[in-house]
Coordinates of C-alpha atoms and ligand atoms in Angstrom, one line a residue:
M1 CA -9.0 -52.0 -28.3
I2 CA -5.7 -51.8 -28.7
F3 CA -5.1 -49.8 -25.6
K4 CA -6.6 -52.3 -23.4
K5 CA -4.7 -54.9 -24.7
M6 CA -1.2 -53.1 -24.9
F7 CA -1.9 -52.1 -21.0
F8 CA -1.7 -55.7 -20.2
L9 CA 1.6 -56.4 -21.7
A10 CA 2.9 -53.3 -20.2
F11 CA 1.6 -54.6 -16.5
L12 CA 3.8 -57.7 -16.8
F13 CA 6.5 -55.2 -16.6
V14 CA 5.2 -52.9 -14.3
S15 CA 5.1 -53.3 -10.3
I16 CA 1.9 -54.0 -9.4
F17 CA 0.6 -50.9 -7.6
A18 CA 0.3 -49.2 -11.1
Q19 CA -2.5 -51.4 -11.7
A20 CA -4.9 -49.8 -9.8
Q21 CA -4.0 -46.1 -11.2
T22 CA -4.4 -47.8 -14.8
D23 CA -8.0 -48.7 -14.7
R24 CA -9.3 -44.8 -15.1
W25 CA -12.7 -44.7 -17.1
Q26 CA -12.8 -42.2 -20.1
Q27 CA -16.0 -41.0 -21.6
H28 CA -16.9 -41.7 -25.2
V29 CA -18.0 -40.0 -27.8
D30 CA -18.9 -40.9 -31.5
Y31 CA -19.2 -38.0 -34.1
Q32 CA -21.0 -38.2 -37.4
M33 CA -20.9 -34.9 -39.3
D34 CA -22.4 -34.0 -42.6
I35 CA -20.7 -30.7 -43.6
D36 CA -22.0 -28.4 -46.6
F37 CA -19.5 -25.3 -47.5
D38 CA -20.3 -22.6 -48.9
V39 CA -17.4 -20.7 -50.5
T40 CA -18.7 -17.9 -51.8
N41 CA -19.9 -16.7 -48.0
H42 CA -17.0 -18.7 -46.4
Q43 CA -20.3 -20.4 -44.3
F44 CA -21.4 -23.9 -44.0
T45 CA -24.3 -25.9 -42.5
G46 CA -23.8 -28.8 -40.1
K47 CA -25.5 -31.9 -39.3
Q48 CA -24.3 -33.4 -36.3
K49 CA -25.2 -36.5 -34.6
I50 CA -23.1 -37.5 -31.4
T51 CA -24.3 -40.9 -29.4
Y52 CA -22.3 -40.1 -26.3
T53 CA -21.2 -42.8 -23.4
N54 CA -21.2 -42.0 -19.9
N55 CA -18.9 -44.2 -18.7
S56 CA -18.4 -42.4 -15.2
P57 CA -19.9 -43.6 -12.1
D58 CA -21.9 -40.0 -12.0
K59 CA -25.1 -39.0 -13.1
L60 CA -25.0 -36.9 -15.5
T61 CA -27.0 -33.4 -15.0
T62 CA -25.4 -31.2 -17.5
L63 CA -23.6 -31.1 -20.6
Y64 CA -21.6 -28.5 -22.2
Y65 CA -20.1 -28.1 -25.7
H66 CA -17.4 -25.4 -27.0
L67 CA -18.1 -23.2 -29.7
F68 CA -14.9 -22.4 -30.7
L69 CA -15.5 -19.9 -33.5
N70 CA -17.8 -17.8 -31.4
A71 CA -14.1 -16.9 -30.0
F72 CA -13.5 -14.5 -33.3
Q73 CA -15.2 -11.7 -32.0
K74 CA -14.9 -8.2 -30.8
G75 CA -15.7 -8.5 -27.0
S76 CA -14.8 -12.6 -27.2
E77 CA -12.7 -13.9 -24.2
M78 CA -9.9 -14.1 -26.7
H79 CA -10.3 -10.9 -27.6
L80 CA -10.5 -9.4 -23.5
H81 CA -7.1 -11.9 -23.1
M82 CA -5.2 -10.1 -25.6
Q83 CA -5.9 -6.9 -24.4
N84 CA -5.4 -8.0 -20.8
V85 CA -1.9 -9.4 -21.1
P86 CA 1.1 -6.8 -21.2
D87 CA 2.8 -8.8 -24.4
P88 CA 0.3 -9.8 -26.4
D89 CA 1.2 -12.8 -28.9
P90 CA 1.8 -10.9 -32.2
R91 CA 0.1 -13.4 -34.3
V92 CA -3.0 -12.3 -32.8
A93 CA -2.6 -8.6 -31.9
G94 CA -4.5 -6.1 -33.7
K95 CA -6.4 -8.5 -35.5
F96 CA -9.4 -8.2 -33.6
K97 CA -9.9 -4.3 -33.8
K98 CA -10.8 -4.1 -37.8
L99 CA -13.2 -7.0 -37.6
K100 CA -16.2 -6.7 -40.3
D101 CA -19.7 -8.8 -39.7
S102 CA -18.3 -10.7 -42.7
D103 CA -14.8 -11.6 -41.0
I104 CA -16.1 -12.5 -37.6
G105 CA -16.2 -16.3 -36.9
F106 CA -19.6 -17.9 -35.7
T107 CA -21.6 -20.8 -35.1
Q108 CA -25.3 -20.7 -34.6
V109 CA -27.1 -23.6 -33.2
K110 CA -30.1 -23.9 -34.9
S111 CA -31.5 -27.1 -32.8
L112 CA -30.5 -29.3 -30.7
T113 CA -32.4 -32.7 -29.6
I114 CA -31.4 -35.3 -27.0
D115 CA -32.8 -38.9 -28.0
G116 CA -34.9 -37.4 -30.5
K117 CA -36.3 -34.7 -28.0
P118 CA -35.7 -31.1 -28.8
T119 CA -33.7 -29.5 -25.6
H120 CA -33.2 -26.1 -24.4
F121 CA -29.4 -25.1 -24.1
T122 CA -27.7 -21.4 -23.3
I123 CA -24.6 -20.0 -24.9
E124 CA -22.3 -17.8 -23.2
G125 CA -19.4 -17.2 -25.5
T126 CA -17.6 -20.1 -26.7
I127 CA -19.3 -22.6 -24.5
L128 CA -22.9 -24.1 -25.0
E129 CA -24.5 -25.3 -21.8
V130 CA -27.3 -27.7 -21.7
K131 CA -29.2 -28.4 -18.7
L132 CA -30.6 -32.0 -19.0
P133 CA -33.9 -32.7 -18.8
A134 CA -33.2 -36.0 -17.3
P135 CA -29.5 -37.2 -16.4
I136 CA -27.5 -39.1 -17.9
Q137 CA -27.5 -42.7 -15.8
P138 CA -23.6 -44.1 -15.4
H139 CA -22.8 -46.4 -18.0
S140 CA -25.1 -45.1 -20.3
S141 CA -25.3 -43.6 -23.7
V142 CA -27.8 -40.6 -25.2
V143 CA -28.2 -39.6 -29.1
L144 CA -27.3 -35.4 -29.4
E145 CA -28.4 -34.4 -32.8
M146 CA -27.5 -30.2 -33.6
D147 CA -28.4 -28.3 -36.6
F148 CA -25.5 -25.4 -37.0
L149 CA -24.7 -22.7 -39.2
S150 CA -20.9 -21.7 -38.9
Q151 CA -19.5 -19.0 -40.4
V152 CA -15.0 -19.1 -41.0
P153 CA -13.1 -15.8 -39.4
I154 CA -10.6 -14.5 -41.2
Q155 CA -7.5 -15.9 -40.1
I156 CA -6.6 -14.7 -36.2
R157 CA -5.5 -17.3 -34.8
R158 CA -4.5 -21.2 -36.1
N159 CA -8.1 -21.1 -38.3
G160 CA -9.4 -18.9 -40.1
R161 CA -9.8 -18.3 -44.4
N162 CA -6.9 -17.0 -46.4
N163 CA -3.9 -17.2 -44.1
A164 CA -0.8 -15.3 -44.5
E165 CA 0.7 -17.6 -47.1
G166 CA -2.6 -17.9 -48.9
I167 CA -3.9 -21.3 -48.0
D168 CA -7.8 -20.7 -48.1
Y169 CA -9.3 -22.6 -45.3
S170 CA -7.6 -23.4 -42.0
M171 CA -10.4 -25.2 -40.3
A172 CA -9.3 -26.2 -36.8
Q173 CA -11.6 -25.8 -33.8
W174 CA -14.4 -25.6 -36.0
Y175 CA -17.3 -27.6 -35.2
P176 CA -19.3 -27.8 -32.1
K177 CA -17.2 -30.2 -29.7
L178 CA -18.3 -32.0 -26.7
A179 CA -16.4 -30.9 -23.2
E180 CA -14.4 -33.5 -21.5
Y181 CA -16.1 -35.1 -18.3
D182 CA -13.5 -36.6 -15.9
R183 CA -13.0 -37.7 -12.3
D184 CA -12.3 -34.3 -11.6
G185 CA -15.8 -32.9 -13.2
W186 CA -16.6 -30.9 -16.2
H187 CA -13.6 -28.7 -18.1
P188 CA -15.5 -26.2 -19.9
D189 CA -12.9 -23.6 -20.4
P190 CA -13.4 -20.4 -22.8
Y191 CA -11.1 -20.7 -25.7
I192 CA -8.5 -18.0 -25.5
A193 CA -6.4 -19.4 -28.3
R194 CA -4.4 -21.6 -25.8
E195 CA -4.9 -25.1 -25.1
F196 CA -7.3 -28.0 -25.3
Y197 CA -8.7 -31.2 -23.8
G198 CA -11.1 -33.3 -25.7
V199 CA -12.9 -36.8 -25.2
W200 CA -12.1 -39.9 -27.2
G201 CA -14.1 -41.3 -29.8
D202 CA -14.6 -42.0 -33.8
F203 CA -15.2 -39.0 -35.9
D204 CA -17.3 -39.8 -39.2
V205 CA -17.1 -36.7 -41.2
K206 CA -18.6 -35.9 -44.4
I207 CA -17.6 -32.1 -46.2
T208 CA -19.4 -31.0 -49.4
I209 CA -17.5 -28.2 -51.0
D210 CA -16.6 -26.6 -54.2
K211 CA -15.4 -29.0 -56.4
K212 CA -11.9 -26.8 -57.3
Y213 CA -10.9 -27.5 -53.4
I214 CA -8.6 -29.8 -52.2
V215 CA -9.6 -31.1 -49.1
A216 CA -6.6 -32.2 -46.6
A217 CA -7.7 -33.8 -43.0
G218 CA -6.4 -35.7 -40.1
G219 CA -8.9 -39.0 -41.0
Y220 CA -8.5 -41.6 -43.3
L221 CA -10.6 -41.0 -46.6
Q222 CA -13.3 -43.3 -47.5
N223 CA -14.2 -42.3 -51.0
P224 CA -10.5 -41.8 -52.7
N225 CA -12.1 -42.9 -55.8
E226 CA -15.0 -40.0 -56.1
V227 CA -12.2 -37.2 -55.0
G228 CA -9.2 -38.0 -57.2
Y229 CA -6.8 -35.4 -56.1
G230 CA -3.8 -37.9 -55.9
Y231 CA -6.1 -39.7 -53.3
Q232 CA -7.6 -42.5 -55.6
E233 CA -6.0 -45.8 -55.5
E234 CA -3.3 -47.1 -57.7
G235 CA -5.1 -48.0 -61.2
A236 CA -8.2 -47.4 -60.1
K237 CA -11.2 -45.4 -62.3
L238 CA -12.2 -42.3 -60.8
H239 CA -15.7 -41.6 -60.6
L240 CA -16.2 -37.9 -60.3
P241 CA -19.4 -36.4 -59.2
K242 CA -21.2 -34.2 -62.1
G243 CA -22.2 -31.1 -60.8
D244 CA -20.2 -28.0 -58.6
K245 CA -19.6 -29.7 -55.9
L246 CA -17.5 -32.8 -54.1
T247 CA -17.9 -34.9 -51.0
Y248 CA -14.8 -36.0 -49.2
H249 CA -15.6 -38.7 -46.6
F250 CA -13.3 -39.2 -43.7
K251 CA -13.1 -41.4 -40.5
A252 CA -10.7 -41.0 -37.9
P253 CA -10.7 -43.7 -35.0
N254 CA -10.2 -43.2 -31.3
V255 CA -9.2 -39.6 -31.6
H256 CA -10.6 -36.5 -29.6
D257 CA -10.6 -33.8 -32.2
F258 CA -11.1 -33.4 -36.1
V259 CA -8.7 -30.8 -38.2
W260 CA -9.2 -30.3 -41.8
A261 CA -8.2 -27.7 -44.5
A262 CA -8.9 -26.6 -48.2
D263 CA -7.3 -24.8 -50.8
R264 CA -7.3 -25.0 -54.6
D265 CA -3.8 -25.1 -55.1
Y266 CA -2.5 -27.7 -53.1
V267 CA -0.6 -30.4 -54.5
H268 CA -0.8 -33.8 -52.4
K269 CA 2.4 -35.6 -52.1
K270 CA 2.4 -39.2 -50.9
Y271 CA 5.2 -41.3 -49.3
L272 CA 4.6 -45.1 -47.7
R273 CA 6.8 -46.0 -44.8
K274 CA 8.1 -49.5 -44.7
D275 CA 6.2 -50.1 -41.6
G276 CA 3.1 -49.3 -43.3
L277 CA 2.7 -45.5 -42.2
L278 CA 1.2 -43.6 -45.2
L279 CA 2.7 -39.9 -45.1
H280 CA 0.5 -36.8 -46.7
F281 CA 2.3 -33.8 -47.9
F282 CA -0.3 -31.0 -48.9
Y283 CA 1.2 -27.9 -49.6
Q284 CA 1.2 -24.9 -52.6
E285 CA 4.4 -25.2 -54.8
G286 CA 6.4 -22.7 -55.4
K287 CA 9.8 -21.2 -54.6
E288 CA 9.1 -20.7 -50.8
T289 CA 8.1 -24.1 -50.2
K290 CA 11.1 -26.1 -52.0
A291 CA 12.1 -27.4 -49.1
W292 CA 8.8 -29.4 -48.6
E293 CA 10.2 -31.8 -51.5
K294 CA 12.8 -32.9 -49.2
L295 CA 10.7 -33.3 -46.1
A296 CA 9.4 -36.9 -46.4
P297 CA 12.4 -39.3 -46.3
I298 CA 13.6 -36.8 -43.0
M299 CA 10.4 -37.5 -41.1
D300 CA 10.7 -41.1 -42.1
E301 CA 13.8 -41.2 -40.1
A302 CA 12.1 -38.7 -37.4
I303 CA 9.7 -41.2 -36.8
S304 CA 11.3 -44.3 -36.4
F305 CA 13.3 -42.2 -33.6
M306 CA 9.9 -41.5 -32.0
N307 CA 8.7 -44.9 -32.3
E308 CA 11.9 -46.0 -30.6
H309 CA 12.1 -43.9 -27.8
F310 CA 8.6 -42.5 -27.1
G311 CA 6.0 -45.2 -27.6
Q312 CA 4.8 -46.8 -30.9
Y313 CA 2.0 -44.3 -33.3
Q314 CA -1.1 -45.6 -32.9
Y315 CA -2.4 -44.9 -36.4
K316 CA -2.0 -45.5 -40.0
T317 CA -1.6 -42.1 -41.8
Y318 CA -0.2 -38.5 -40.8
S319 CA -0.7 -35.4 -42.6
Y320 CA 1.5 -32.3 -43.1
I321 CA -0.8 -29.5 -44.1
Q322 CA 0.5 -26.0 -45.2
G323 CA -2.0 -23.6 -43.1
G324 CA -2.6 -22.1 -40.1
D325 CA -0.5 -19.5 -38.4
G326 CA 3.0 -21.3 -37.0
G327 CA 2.5 -24.8 -36.0
M328 CA -0.5 -26.4 -34.8
E329 CA -0.8 -30.0 -33.6
Y330 CA -3.9 -32.4 -34.3
P331 CA -5.0 -35.8 -34.4
L332 CA -3.4 -37.3 -37.6
A333 CA -2.2 -34.3 -38.7
T334 CA -0.8 -30.8 -38.5
L335 CA -1.5 -27.2 -39.8
I336 CA 2.0 -25.6 -40.3
T337 CA 3.0 -22.5 -42.1
G338 CA 5.2 -23.5 -45.3
H339 CA 7.3 -20.5 -46.2
R340 CA 10.5 -22.0 -44.3
P341 CA 14.0 -23.2 -44.9
I342 CA 14.6 -26.9 -44.3
T343 CA 15.9 -26.6 -40.8
S344 CA 12.4 -24.5 -39.8
L345 CA 10.1 -26.9 -41.8
V346 CA 11.6 -30.1 -39.9
G347 CA 11.9 -28.5 -36.5
V348 CA 8.1 -27.4 -36.6
S349 CA 6.8 -30.9 -38.2
V350 CA 9.1 -33.0 -36.0
H351 CA 7.4 -30.9 -33.1
E352 CA 3.7 -30.9 -33.9
Q353 CA 4.2 -34.7 -34.6
L354 CA 5.4 -35.1 -31.7
H355 CA 2.2 -34.1 -30.2
S356 CA 0.8 -36.9 -31.1
W357 CA 2.4 -38.8 -28.6
Y358 CA 1.6 -36.3 -25.5
Q359 CA -1.5 -34.5 -26.8
M360 CA -3.2 -36.9 -29.0
M361 CA -2.4 -40.5 -27.5
L362 CA -1.9 -39.9 -24.3
A363 CA -3.5 -36.7 -24.2
S364 CA -3.1 -34.7 -20.4
N365 CA -5.6 -32.1 -20.0
E366 CA -3.3 -29.6 -21.5
S367 CA -5.4 -26.2 -19.9
L368 CA -4.1 -27.8 -16.3
Y369 CA -1.1 -29.0 -17.0
P370 CA 0.3 -27.6 -20.2
W371 CA 4.0 -28.7 -19.7
M372 CA 2.9 -32.5 -19.5
D373 CA 2.3 -31.7 -23.4
E374 CA 4.2 -28.8 -24.5
G375 CA 6.7 -29.5 -22.0
F376 CA 7.3 -33.1 -22.8
T377 CA 7.0 -32.6 -26.5
T378 CA 9.7 -30.0 -26.5
Y379 CA 11.9 -32.8 -24.5
A380 CA 11.2 -35.1 -27.3
S381 CA 11.8 -32.6 -30.0
T382 CA 15.2 -31.3 -28.8
L383 CA 16.2 -35.2 -28.8
T384 CA 14.9 -35.6 -32.2
M385 CA 16.3 -32.9 -33.9
N386 CA 19.4 -33.8 -32.3
H387 CA 19.2 -37.0 -33.8
L388 CA 18.5 -36.0 -37.1
A389 CA 21.4 -33.6 -37.3
K390 CA 23.7 -36.3 -36.0
K391 CA 22.2 -38.3 -39.3
G392 CA 23.5 -35.2 -41.3
L393 CA 19.9 -34.8 -42.2
L394 CA 19.8 -30.9 -41.3
G395 CA 22.1 -29.3 -43.7
G396 CA 23.2 -26.6 -41.1
M397 CA 22.5 -27.9 -38.2
Q398 CA 25.0 -29.6 -36.1
Y399 CA 24.7 -32.2 -33.7
E400 CA 25.3 -30.7 -30.2
E401 CA 26.6 -32.7 -26.7
D402 CA 24.3 -30.7 -25.1
P403 CA 21.4 -29.6 -27.2
F404 CA 19.3 -28.2 -24.0
A405 CA 21.9 -25.5 -22.7
A406 CA 20.4 -22.6 -24.2
H407 CA 16.7 -23.5 -22.9
Y408 CA 18.3 -23.5 -19.0
S409 CA 19.3 -20.0 -19.8
R410 CA 16.2 -19.1 -21.1
Y411 CA 14.1 -20.4 -17.5
I412 CA 16.9 -18.6 -15.5
Q413 CA 16.3 -15.2 -17.4
V414 CA 12.6 -15.3 -16.9
N415 CA 13.3 -16.6 -13.6
K416 CA 15.6 -13.8 -12.7
A417 CA 13.3 -10.9 -14.0
G418 CA 10.4 -12.2 -11.9
M419 CA 8.2 -13.2 -14.4
E420 CA 7.9 -17.0 -13.5
E421 CA 5.0 -18.4 -12.2
P422 CA 4.7 -21.9 -11.2
L423 CA 3.9 -24.9 -13.4
S424 CA 0.9 -25.6 -11.7
T425 CA -0.8 -22.4 -13.3
H426 CA -3.6 -23.1 -15.4
A427 CA -2.8 -22.5 -19.1
D428 CA -5.6 -19.8 -19.6
H429 CA -4.4 -18.3 -15.9
Y430 CA -0.9 -17.0 -16.5
L431 CA -0.1 -13.0 -15.8
T432 CA 1.8 -13.0 -19.5
N433 CA 2.6 -15.0 -22.5
T434 CA 6.3 -15.1 -21.5
A435 CA 5.7 -16.7 -18.1
Y436 CA 3.4 -19.2 -20.0
W437 CA 5.2 -19.9 -22.6
T438 CA 8.6 -20.2 -20.5
G439 CA 6.8 -22.6 -18.2
A440 CA 4.9 -24.7 -20.2
Y441 CA 7.6 -25.1 -23.1
T442 CA 10.8 -24.6 -21.4
K443 CA 10.7 -25.3 -17.7
G444 CA 8.4 -28.4 -19.1
E445 CA 11.0 -29.6 -20.6
L446 CA 13.7 -29.2 -18.0
T447 CA 11.5 -31.0 -15.8
V448 CA 12.5 -34.3 -17.8
R449 CA 15.8 -33.7 -18.9
Q450 CA 16.3 -32.5 -15.2
L451 CA 14.8 -35.9 -14.2
E452 CA 17.5 -37.6 -15.9
Y453 CA 20.0 -36.1 -13.4
V454 CA 17.7 -36.8 -10.3
I455 CA 16.7 -40.5 -11.4
G456 CA 19.4 -41.4 -14.6
R457 CA 19.3 -40.8 -17.6
D458 CA 18.4 -44.5 -18.4
N459 CA 15.6 -44.5 -15.6
V460 CA 13.9 -41.7 -17.6
A461 CA 14.3 -43.2 -21.0
K462 CA 12.8 -46.6 -20.2
G463 CA 10.2 -44.4 -18.0
L464 CA 9.0 -42.6 -20.9
L465 CA 8.3 -45.9 -22.9
A466 CA 6.7 -47.0 -19.5
Y467 CA 4.4 -43.9 -19.1
F468 CA 2.9 -44.0 -22.8
D469 CA 2.2 -48.0 -22.5
L470 CA 0.4 -47.4 -19.3
W471 CA -1.3 -43.9 -20.4
K472 CA -2.0 -44.0 -23.3
G473 CA -5.9 -43.1 -23.9
K474 CA -6.4 -42.5 -20.0
H475 CA -5.5 -38.5 -20.3
P476 CA -2.7 -38.8 -17.2
N477 CA -2.2 -36.1 -14.9
P478 CA 1.2 -35.3 -13.2
D479 CA 1.0 -37.8 -10.3
D480 CA 0.7 -40.4 -12.8
F481 CA 3.4 -39.0 -14.4
F482 CA 5.7 -39.1 -11.2
K483 CA 4.5 -42.5 -10.0
V484 CA 5.9 -44.5 -13.2
M485 CA 9.1 -42.2 -12.6
E486 CA 9.1 -43.8 -9.3
D487 CA 8.2 -47.2 -10.2
Q488 CA 10.7 -47.3 -12.7
S489 CA 13.5 -45.7 -10.6
G490 CA 12.9 -46.9 -7.0
I491 CA 13.0 -43.4 -6.4
T492 CA 10.8 -41.2 -4.2
L493 CA 10.0 -38.1 -6.3
D494 CA 6.8 -36.3 -4.0
W495 CA 9.7 -33.5 -3.5
Y496 CA 10.8 -32.8 -7.1
Q497 CA 7.0 -32.6 -7.8
E498 CA 6.1 -30.4 -5.0
Y499 CA 9.3 -27.6 -5.7
W500 CA 9.5 -28.2 -9.1
I501 CA 5.6 -27.8 -10.2
Q502 CA 3.9 -26.2 -7.6
T503 CA 6.3 -23.5 -6.8
T504 CA 9.2 -21.3 -8.2
H505 CA 11.9 -21.7 -5.7
T506 CA 15.0 -22.3 -7.0
I507 CA 18.3 -24.1 -7.0
D508 CA 21.5 -22.8 -6.2
F509 CA 24.2 -25.2 -4.5
A510 CA 28.1 -23.8 -4.3
V511 CA 31.1 -25.0 -3.4
K512 CA 32.2 -23.0 -0.3
S513 CA 35.4 -24.6 0.6
V514 CA 37.6 -27.3 -0.5
K515 CA 40.4 -27.7 2.6
K516 CA 43.0 -29.8 3.7
K517 CA 41.8 -32.2 6.3
S518 CA 45.0 -34.4 6.8
R519 CA 48.0 -35.4 5.3
K520 CA 46.1 -37.7 3.0
T521 CA 42.8 -36.0 3.0
T522 CA 40.8 -33.1 2.0
K523 CA 37.2 -31.4 3.5
I524 CA 34.8 -30.2 1.2
K525 CA 32.1 -28.0 2.1
I526 CA 29.0 -27.4 -0.4
E527 CA 26.1 -24.7 0.6
K528 CA 22.7 -25.0 -0.4
L529 CA 21.7 -21.1 -0.9
G530 CA 18.4 -21.8 -2.9
V531 CA 15.4 -23.3 -1.2
M532 CA 14.7 -26.1 -3.5
P533 CA 16.9 -29.3 -2.4
M534 CA 18.7 -31.5 -5.1
P535 CA 20.8 -34.6 -4.8
L536 CA 24.4 -33.4 -5.8
D537 CA 26.9 -34.9 -8.6
V538 CA 29.9 -33.7 -7.4
V539 CA 33.0 -34.5 -9.5
V540 CA 36.4 -34.4 -8.3
T541 CA 39.3 -33.4 -10.9
Y542 CA 42.9 -34.6 -10.1
K543 CA 46.3 -33.4 -11.6
N544 CA 46.9 -36.6 -13.1
G545 CA 43.8 -36.1 -15.0
D546 CA 41.8 -38.7 -13.6
K547 CA 38.2 -37.7 -12.5
E548 CA 36.0 -39.1 -9.3
L549 CA 32.2 -38.5 -8.7
F550 CA 31.2 -38.0 -5.4
Y551 CA 26.9 -38.3 -5.3
I552 CA 25.5 -37.2 -2.6
P553 CA 21.6 -38.4 -2.4
L554 CA 18.9 -36.3 -1.2
D555 CA 17.4 -38.4 2.2
V556 CA 13.6 -38.0 0.5
M557 CA 14.8 -40.2 -1.8
R558 CA 14.9 -43.1 -0.1
G559 CA 17.5 -44.8 -2.8
E560 CA 19.9 -43.6 -4.9
K561 CA 20.1 -43.2 -8.8
T562 CA 21.6 -45.7 -11.2
G563 CA 22.5 -45.8 -15.0
D564 CA 23.4 -42.2 -15.3
V565 CA 25.9 -39.9 -17.5
L566 CA 28.6 -39.7 -14.7
T567 CA 27.8 -43.0 -12.5
E568 CA 30.3 -44.8 -15.4
M569 CA 32.9 -43.1 -13.4
E570 CA 34.4 -44.0 -10.1
T571 CA 31.4 -43.4 -7.9
N572 CA 31.4 -42.6 -4.2
I573 CA 27.8 -42.6 -2.6
Q574 CA 28.0 -40.0 0.1
K575 CA 25.6 -40.0 3.4
D576 CA 22.1 -38.4 2.5
W577 CA 21.6 -34.6 2.7
T578 CA 18.9 -33.9 4.6
I579 CA 16.3 -32.0 3.1
L580 CA 16.4 -29.1 5.4
Q581 CA 20.0 -29.1 6.1
K582 CA 21.9 -25.6 4.7
E583 CA 25.3 -27.0 4.4
Y584 CA 27.1 -30.0 4.1
E585 CA 30.5 -31.5 4.1
F586 CA 32.4 -34.7 3.2
V587 CA 36.1 -36.0 3.4
I588 CA 37.5 -37.3 0.2
P589 CA 40.6 -39.7 0.9
A590 CA 42.8 -37.6 -1.9
K591 CA 46.0 -35.1 -1.0
F592 CA 44.8 -31.5 -1.1
K593 CA 47.1 -30.9 -3.2
K594 CA 46.7 -33.4 -5.9
I595 CA 43.0 -31.6 -6.3
V596 CA 42.7 -29.6 -9.6
S597 CA 38.9 -28.7 -9.7
V598 CA 36.2 -29.7 -7.7
E599 CA 32.2 -29.3 -9.0
I600 CA 28.8 -29.7 -8.9
D601 CA 27.0 -31.3 -11.9
P602 CA 29.4 -30.7 -14.8
S603 CA 26.6 -32.3 -17.0
N604 CA 24.6 -28.9 -16.6
R605 CA 21.5 -30.7 -16.0
M606 CA 20.2 -29.2 -13.0
A607 CA 18.2 -25.7 -13.2
D608 CA 21.1 -24.1 -11.0
V609 CA 20.5 -20.4 -11.2
N610 CA 23.9 -19.1 -10.6
R611 CA 26.7 -21.8 -11.9
D612 CA 29.5 -19.5 -11.3
N613 CA 29.7 -20.6 -7.4
N614 CA 29.4 -24.5 -8.8
I615 CA 32.9 -24.7 -9.7
Y616 CA 36.3 -24.5 -7.3
K617 CA 39.4 -24.3 -9.0
K618 CA 42.6 -23.9 -7.9
Ligands
ZN701 ZN1 3.9 -27.6 -29.0

């Protein structure tokens, strides 16, 4: 509902061409789940009722579910992936070898009905396939009911029991989850511990578990006074059940996943922001988790920054839950390991929470375009952390003029090692983890940072807000993102998308020569040594300390940037650089002897793989 209304507002400000694109259908799924958990054997039975609405124009003849827990078995696709990559994830490596039957994860489907009729299905690894007896017609709904039995594996990756810090249950990727169908068709990717893509809908989940366990989840608890543990309303009388078990009833509206965790030793603290957003913190108190006591007001400031720069958070709560094996994002919650000093704890909390924007509310297909999620999240995290440092909230961590510098070096290092793969690679299909991590996180982040250089810092800042308003709730793809940035800046970006996303071609420009042309003029020659074209900021510094920007747009941009960091100085727009041109020269109205240096991109935002040749110094 909110999404539609916001779209209308956004439409007023964005060009009319954007309208056709935003009218994109979405499948819809409502989950009702009743879980009965047995802590003695780490198994649970589930009754799941799904109402699935086909909003597509297509007749669906097949359905797919993810059974993520089946990944935690010897010989699974996750296990094979780990054996095949030359640089396996140290968090996963080795854990498969010694798995006993009682250690593995599984989901056994006991029955499945469609509109009350039993249906046949097949299971291959983590994917369940249903050949439908009758197609699901466009704009119609079916009810799918499943009974299943699952076992929680020992902690291998993200989910599992008894993690390294002793959290009893990290319940992520834990239930049979319908795969997403979009205009490109089905996306039934096997689970190899990487990325996700899901269908939006409303979750209604009842978890019945031994009453010694405190349950934390990404949802709104419906029966706080029947649970206690810090959930109860102020002044309310508790109505705790008599037996050994307790039922937690959660709802999560308009999300595409549901996570929970349970531990016997959690403390539960709450923090209410001025805007009404309620933050929950669940962790085991102890000397390793001292930093958690300081987390709430810092995240309060961080969330204000996120809302202002990346769009308004759409939900009523957010929970920071100790669990998992690092940091992993879910709707309304994150699972993070908790034994960290404050900068690390804030760093992981900021990163995972920012996924609420790029993976939860916008929710690009993370398998196909991991850089749109991890990369944009990393970009936003870098800015948010730098803001917190500037406010003096991060103790040892200092504010930096250029917080992205080290990230450029990382990308260049992997590129020079010959390990880079194009950003258009499917997350599961990268040949190495190094290439995936550097691509999705680092080069993905630089996609946005470098775009500041191409279209101007102010256009990127406004573009990110426009992108969120137009595309939240609609699974945007790369074309959608770049189209928003084109509309925002008036600059054509096909070339940027093509070279930067589809290829591993690099950028390398050099100042070839600076020579006296006449008594009052100087000729500057620039050489393009890399394959990827770019517009150029060339800054000339004079003896008296003055600086002047000579800006060379690229012909295929069909425009010039505005509102950028350097355009505040005296700017001279030069003739276009033609995309296939190798060399470019221009004459400046300045005496040669007055020039101290000529530098390409002193803002260091272009991912030039060799910066040594970017500067001419006398
Ligand atoms: Zn992330």
